[in-house]
Structures are given as structure tokens and as C-alpha cells.
Short mmCIF file of C-alpha atoms in Angstrom, two decimals:
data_model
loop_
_atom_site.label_atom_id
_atom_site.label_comp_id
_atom_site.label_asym_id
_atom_site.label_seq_id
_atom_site.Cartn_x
_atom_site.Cartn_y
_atom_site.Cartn_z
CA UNK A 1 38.16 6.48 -10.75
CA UNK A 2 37.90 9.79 -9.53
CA UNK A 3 36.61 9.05 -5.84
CA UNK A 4 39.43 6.14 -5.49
CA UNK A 5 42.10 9.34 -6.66
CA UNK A 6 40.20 11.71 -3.97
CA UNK A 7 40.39 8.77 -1.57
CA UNK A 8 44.17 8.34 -2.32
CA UNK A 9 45.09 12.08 -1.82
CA UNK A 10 43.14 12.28 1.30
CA UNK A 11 44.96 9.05 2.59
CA UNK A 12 48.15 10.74 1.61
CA UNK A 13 47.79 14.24 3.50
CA UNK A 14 46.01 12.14 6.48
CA UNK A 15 49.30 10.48 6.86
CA UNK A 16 51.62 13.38 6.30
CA UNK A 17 49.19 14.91 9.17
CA UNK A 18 49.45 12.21 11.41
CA UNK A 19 53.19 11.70 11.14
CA UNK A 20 53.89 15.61 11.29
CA UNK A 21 51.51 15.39 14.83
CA UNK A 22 53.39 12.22 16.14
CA UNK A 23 56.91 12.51 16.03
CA UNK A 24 57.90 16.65 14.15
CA UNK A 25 59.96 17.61 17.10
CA UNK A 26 61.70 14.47 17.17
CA UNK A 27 62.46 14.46 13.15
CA UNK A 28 63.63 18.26 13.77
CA UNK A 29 65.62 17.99 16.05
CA UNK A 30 67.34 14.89 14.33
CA UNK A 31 68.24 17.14 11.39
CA UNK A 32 69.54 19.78 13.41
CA UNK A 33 71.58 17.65 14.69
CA UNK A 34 73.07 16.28 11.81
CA UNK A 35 73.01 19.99 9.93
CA UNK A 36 75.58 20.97 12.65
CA UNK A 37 77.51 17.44 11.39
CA UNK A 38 77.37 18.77 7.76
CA UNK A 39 78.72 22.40 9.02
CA UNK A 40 81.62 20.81 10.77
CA UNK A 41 82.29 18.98 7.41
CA UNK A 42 82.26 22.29 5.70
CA UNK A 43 84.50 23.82 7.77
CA UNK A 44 87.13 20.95 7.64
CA UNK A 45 86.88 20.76 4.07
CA UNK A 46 87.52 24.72 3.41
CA UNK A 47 90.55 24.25 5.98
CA UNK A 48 91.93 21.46 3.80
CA UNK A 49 91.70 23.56 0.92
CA UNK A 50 92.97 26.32 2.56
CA UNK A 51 95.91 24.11 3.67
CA UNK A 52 96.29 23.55 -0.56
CA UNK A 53 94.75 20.02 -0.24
CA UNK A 54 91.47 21.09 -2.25
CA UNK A 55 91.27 17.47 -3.87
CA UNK A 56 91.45 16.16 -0.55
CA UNK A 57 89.21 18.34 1.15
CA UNK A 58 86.48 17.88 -1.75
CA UNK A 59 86.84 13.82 -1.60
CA UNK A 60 86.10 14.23 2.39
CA UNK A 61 83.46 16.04 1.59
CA UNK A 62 81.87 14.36 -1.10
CA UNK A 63 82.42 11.24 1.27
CA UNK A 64 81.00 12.31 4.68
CA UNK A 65 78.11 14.34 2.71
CA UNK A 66 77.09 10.63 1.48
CA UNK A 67 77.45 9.23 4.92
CA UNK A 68 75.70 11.88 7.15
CA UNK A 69 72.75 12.03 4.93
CA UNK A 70 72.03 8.04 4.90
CA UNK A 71 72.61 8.09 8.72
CA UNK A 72 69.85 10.96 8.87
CA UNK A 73 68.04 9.06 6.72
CA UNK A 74 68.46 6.11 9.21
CA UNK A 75 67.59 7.90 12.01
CA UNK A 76 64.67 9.76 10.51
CA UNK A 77 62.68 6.42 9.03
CA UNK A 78 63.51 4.13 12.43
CA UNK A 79 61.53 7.49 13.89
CA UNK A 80 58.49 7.51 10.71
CA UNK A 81 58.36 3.84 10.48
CA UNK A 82 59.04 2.27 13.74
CA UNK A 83 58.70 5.10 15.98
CA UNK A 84 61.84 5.05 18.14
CA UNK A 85 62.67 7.90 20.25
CA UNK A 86 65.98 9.82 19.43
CA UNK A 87 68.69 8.01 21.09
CA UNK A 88 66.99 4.69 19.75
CA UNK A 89 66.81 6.38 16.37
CA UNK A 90 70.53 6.92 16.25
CA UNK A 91 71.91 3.45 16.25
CA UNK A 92 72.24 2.54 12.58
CA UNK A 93 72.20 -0.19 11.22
CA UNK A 94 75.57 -0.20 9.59
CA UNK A 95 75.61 -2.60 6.81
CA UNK A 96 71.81 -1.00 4.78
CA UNK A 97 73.49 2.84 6.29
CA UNK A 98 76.86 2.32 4.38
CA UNK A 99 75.02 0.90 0.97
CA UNK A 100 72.96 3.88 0.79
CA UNK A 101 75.82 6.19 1.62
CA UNK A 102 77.22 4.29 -1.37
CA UNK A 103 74.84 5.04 -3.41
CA UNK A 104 74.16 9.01 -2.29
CA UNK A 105 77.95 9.07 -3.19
CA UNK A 106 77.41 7.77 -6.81
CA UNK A 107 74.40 10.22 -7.31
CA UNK A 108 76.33 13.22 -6.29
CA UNK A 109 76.39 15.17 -9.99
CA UNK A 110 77.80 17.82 -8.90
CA UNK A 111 80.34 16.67 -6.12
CA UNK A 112 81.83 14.29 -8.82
CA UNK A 113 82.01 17.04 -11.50
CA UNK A 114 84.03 19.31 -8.63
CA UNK A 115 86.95 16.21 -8.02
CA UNK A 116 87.03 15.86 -12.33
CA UNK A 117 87.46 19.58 -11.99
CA UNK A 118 90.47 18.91 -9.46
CA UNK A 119 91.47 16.33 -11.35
CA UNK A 120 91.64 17.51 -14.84
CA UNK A 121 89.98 21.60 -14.96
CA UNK A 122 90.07 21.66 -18.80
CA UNK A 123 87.56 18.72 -19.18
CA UNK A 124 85.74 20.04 -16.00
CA UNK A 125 85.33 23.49 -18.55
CA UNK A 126 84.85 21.64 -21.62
CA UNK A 127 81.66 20.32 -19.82
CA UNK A 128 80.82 22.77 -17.48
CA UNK A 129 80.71 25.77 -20.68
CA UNK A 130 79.12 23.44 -23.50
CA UNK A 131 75.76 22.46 -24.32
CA UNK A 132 75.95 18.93 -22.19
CA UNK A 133 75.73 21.12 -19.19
CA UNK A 134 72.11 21.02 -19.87
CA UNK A 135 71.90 17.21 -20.24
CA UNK A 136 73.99 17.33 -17.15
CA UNK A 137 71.46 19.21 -14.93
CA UNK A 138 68.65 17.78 -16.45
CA UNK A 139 69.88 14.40 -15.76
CA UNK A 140 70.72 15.31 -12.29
CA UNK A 141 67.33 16.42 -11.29
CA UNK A 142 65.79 12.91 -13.09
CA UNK A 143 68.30 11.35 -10.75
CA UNK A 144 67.09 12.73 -7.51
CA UNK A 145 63.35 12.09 -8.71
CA UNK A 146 64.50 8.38 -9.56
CA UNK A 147 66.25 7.73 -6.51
CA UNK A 148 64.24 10.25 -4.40
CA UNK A 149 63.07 6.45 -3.02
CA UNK A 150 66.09 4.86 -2.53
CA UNK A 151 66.34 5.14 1.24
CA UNK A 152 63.11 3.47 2.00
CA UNK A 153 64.56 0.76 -0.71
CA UNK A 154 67.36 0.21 1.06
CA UNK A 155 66.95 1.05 4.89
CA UNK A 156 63.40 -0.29 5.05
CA UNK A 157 63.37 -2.92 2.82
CA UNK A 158 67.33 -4.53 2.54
CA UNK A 159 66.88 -3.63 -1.81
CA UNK A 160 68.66 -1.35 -3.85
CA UNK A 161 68.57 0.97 -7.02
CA UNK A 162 65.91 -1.10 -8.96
CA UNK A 163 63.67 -1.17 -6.62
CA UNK A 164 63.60 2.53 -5.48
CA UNK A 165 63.21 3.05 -9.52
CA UNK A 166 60.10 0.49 -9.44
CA UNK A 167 58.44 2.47 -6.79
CA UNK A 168 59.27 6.13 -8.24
CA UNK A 169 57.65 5.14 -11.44
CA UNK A 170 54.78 2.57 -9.97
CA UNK A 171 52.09 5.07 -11.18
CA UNK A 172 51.03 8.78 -12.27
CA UNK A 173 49.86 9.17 -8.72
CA UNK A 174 53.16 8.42 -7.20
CA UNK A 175 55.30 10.52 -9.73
CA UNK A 176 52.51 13.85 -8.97
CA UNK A 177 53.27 12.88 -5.06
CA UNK A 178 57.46 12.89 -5.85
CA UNK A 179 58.06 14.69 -8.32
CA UNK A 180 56.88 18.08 -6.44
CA UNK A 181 58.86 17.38 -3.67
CA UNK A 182 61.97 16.81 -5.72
CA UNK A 183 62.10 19.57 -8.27
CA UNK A 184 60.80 21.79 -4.38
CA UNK A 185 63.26 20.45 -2.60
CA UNK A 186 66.21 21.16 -5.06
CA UNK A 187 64.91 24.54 -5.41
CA UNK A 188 64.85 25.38 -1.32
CA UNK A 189 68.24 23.68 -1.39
CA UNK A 190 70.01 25.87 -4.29
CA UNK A 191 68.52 29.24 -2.63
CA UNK A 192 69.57 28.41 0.88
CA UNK A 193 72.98 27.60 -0.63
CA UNK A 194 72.96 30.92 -3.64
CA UNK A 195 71.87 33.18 0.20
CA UNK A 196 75.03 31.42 2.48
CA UNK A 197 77.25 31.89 -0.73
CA UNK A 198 76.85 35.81 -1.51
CA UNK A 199 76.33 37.00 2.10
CA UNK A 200 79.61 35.10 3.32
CA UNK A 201 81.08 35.62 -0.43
CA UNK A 202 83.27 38.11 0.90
CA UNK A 203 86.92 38.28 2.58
CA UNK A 204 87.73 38.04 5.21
CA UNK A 205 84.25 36.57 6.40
CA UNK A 206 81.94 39.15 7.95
CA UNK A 207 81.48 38.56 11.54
CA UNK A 208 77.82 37.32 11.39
CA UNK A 209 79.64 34.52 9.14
CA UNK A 210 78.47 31.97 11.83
CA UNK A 211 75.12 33.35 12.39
CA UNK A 212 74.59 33.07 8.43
CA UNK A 213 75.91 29.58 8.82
CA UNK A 214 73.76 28.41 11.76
CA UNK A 215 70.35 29.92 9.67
CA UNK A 216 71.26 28.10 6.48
CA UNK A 217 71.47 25.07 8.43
CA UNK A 218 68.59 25.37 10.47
CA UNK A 219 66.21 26.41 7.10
CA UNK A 220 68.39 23.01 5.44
CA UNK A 221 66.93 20.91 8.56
CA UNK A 222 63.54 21.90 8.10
CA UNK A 223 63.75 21.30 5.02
CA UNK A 224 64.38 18.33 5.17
CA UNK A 225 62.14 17.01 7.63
CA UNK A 226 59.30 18.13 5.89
CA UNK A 227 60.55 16.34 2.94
CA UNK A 228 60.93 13.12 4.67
CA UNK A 229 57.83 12.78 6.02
CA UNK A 230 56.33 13.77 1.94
CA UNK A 231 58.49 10.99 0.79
CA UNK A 232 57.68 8.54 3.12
CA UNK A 233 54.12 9.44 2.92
CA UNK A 234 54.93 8.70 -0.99
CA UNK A 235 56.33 5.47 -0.29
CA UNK A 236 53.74 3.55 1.96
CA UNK A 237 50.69 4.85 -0.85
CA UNK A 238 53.03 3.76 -3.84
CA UNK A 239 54.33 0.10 -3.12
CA UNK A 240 53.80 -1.88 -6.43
CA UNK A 241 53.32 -5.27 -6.11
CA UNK A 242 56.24 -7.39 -5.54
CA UNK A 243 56.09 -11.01 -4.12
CA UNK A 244 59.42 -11.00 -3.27
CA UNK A 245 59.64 -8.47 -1.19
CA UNK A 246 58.19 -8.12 1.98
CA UNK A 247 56.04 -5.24 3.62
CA UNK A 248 58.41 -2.96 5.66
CA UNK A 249 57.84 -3.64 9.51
CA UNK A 250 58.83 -1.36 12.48
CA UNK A 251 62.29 -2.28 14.02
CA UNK A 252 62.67 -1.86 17.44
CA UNK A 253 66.00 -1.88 19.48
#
């Protein structure tokens, strides 16, 4: 039992090595790209609420938020599983890329508790100062860990919710290999977001407000390559068995 574990981790890091060696610059500069996307979506969503259409500007943002990250998603596993260059990479597949944006949308805690809070601010208080705040976060974070899957579900494999939740929970070896990476990830995520926040907290904006910006979004994009790769890593060592599903193949355009 405990050389097949040893054997497991070592099959796990030699494939986080191999991927990282094979294809980093390409998964990097992927995320850049769409961390500029997710900038410009800032910036037209502060405008709207700037022009007093904060509902609006927070449903565009909740919206292309879901969308940009299952494209990157898209673009990022046709690169890990099928190993496409980046122009290749790019071309979705448009049906599996809007599910999962779909889905990103419904798992967005906190973007749905900011439109209730547009919508109706004294239940957005009556949650956001009681004691389900903690069920709230708490059930956010199993969330991510329970869908932390999902893309490889859907993009890879044409299946949905279940199915990432099958392969999250296959085993104690596969929760120790996502669970990390999740509660990590959230972590890097909220910091990068707390630093942006209270160093361009101030008005008018300080006039490194774009350099600030173009950090955050270059620490987000590293970020989140290196949690790809973990994840994917994750999911080709964590497959349960499943007759009706087929191993994931590399698609080439």
C-alpha cells in the first residue's frame, strides 16, 4: 500500500514536471492574455457603475467573468491534453465552452450575492452580517473543491456537474492532490485582490493605478497556470471507473 501511494505521488509530480517542461510558456502566455480580457471587463464594469448602471455593470461582469475563464480553460487543456500551439488552442469549441461558462456562472458565490445586494441590499445585509455568512463561505470553498474538476468534465469529456463531483471525491489521494490547490488557490486569489483593492482604494486613482493593475494580473495568470497544470495532473491520476465514459483523447484542429 505504501509503495503503490509513493508510486502514485511520484507519477503525479513526474507529470506536473513534464507538462510544466513541455508547453509553460505557452500556458503563460495564454493567461496573460486572457488576464488583460478580465482587466478590460473590470474597467467596463466600473464605467457602467460609474455611469449609475451598477446592476448592469455587475451582471456583465458576473457574465463575461464566467465566459473568459471557460475559454481559458479551453484554451489551456487543448494545450495540456492535446498539445496545440496557441492560435490552435484558441478556437473553442463553443457548445462544451458555453456549458461550462454556465456553470462557472452558477458557482459564482460571491458575484450572485453582489446582484441580490443590487437587487434587494437589506437581504444582501441580513446575510452578509449574520451567522450564515459562515455557511456561506464555507460552502463556497466546498464548491470550488467540488467543481475544481468540472472543466476537464465538461471540455474533455462532453459530462457535466456529476461527473466532475465523481472524480473530486474518487479517493483520499485525489482529494490530498485538490484540495491543496483549492483552499491555495483561493488564498493567492483573495491577497492579489485585498493588495489591488487598498493600493488603488483611494480617489482619484494614484497614477501607478495601471501598473498595480497590470501586476495583479500578471501574479493572477501565473497563478493560474500553475494551477491548471496541478489540476489536470489531478485529473488523469484520479479517473474512477466509468464504462460509460470514454478516456479523454487529444483533439487536434
Amino acid at each position: 500500500m505504501i509503495e503503490s501511494t509513493e508510486r502514485a505521488g511520484n507519477t503525479w509530480w513526474a507529470l506536473i514536471r513534464g507538462k510544466l517542461a513541455a508547453c509553460w510558456w505557452q500556458l503563460l502566455a495564454v493567461q496573460v492574455l486572457f488576464a488583460g480580457a478580465v482587466v478590460a471587463e473590470l474597467r467596463l464594469s466600473v464605467a457602467l457603475d460609474g455611469s449609475g448602471l451598477r446592476m448592469a455593470g455587475d451582471l456583465f461582469l458576473l457574465a463575461a467573468n464566467g465566459l473568459t475563464a471557460a475559454w481559458s480553460w479551453s484554451a489551456v487543456l487543448r494545450i495540456l491534453d492535446g498539445g496545440h500551439g496557441i492560435l490552435s488552442a484558441l478556437r473553442p469549441d463553443l457548445r462544451r465552452v458555453w456549458r461550462l461558462a454556465g456553470w462557472l456562472v452558477a458557482l459564482d458565490v460571491f458575484g450572485l450575492l453582489r446582484l441580490l445586494c443590487d437587487i434587494d441590499v437589506n437581504a444582501y445585509v441580513d446575510i452578509a452580517f449574520s451567522p450564515m455568512m459562515k455557511a456561506v463561505l464555507l460552502g463556497s470553498v466546498y464548491l470550488l473543491f467540488a467543481a475544481a474538476l468540472l472543466p476537464m468534465a465538461i471540455l474533455l469529456e462532453g459530462r457535466g456537474f456529476r461527473r466532475a463531483f465523481r472524480l473530486s471525491h474518487g479517493g483520499w489521494s485525489t482529494v490530498l492532490r485538490v484540495l491543496p490547490v483549492v483552499l491555495i488557490g483561493s488564498v493567492a486569489s483573495s491577497g492579489l485582490q485585498y493588495w489591488q483593492t487598498t493600493t488603488l482604494g483611494t480617489f482619484p486613482a494614484p497614477p501607478h493605478a495601471v501598473l498595480v493593475q497590470v501586476a495583479a494580473a500578471l501574479g493572477g495568470a501565473l497563478k493560474d497556470a500553475l494551477t491548471a497544470v496541478l489540476l489536470y495532473a489531478a485529473y488523469r491520476l484520479s479517473s474512477p471507473a466509468d464504462s460509460s465514459v470514454k478516456p479523454p483523447t487529444a483533439r487536434r484542429s
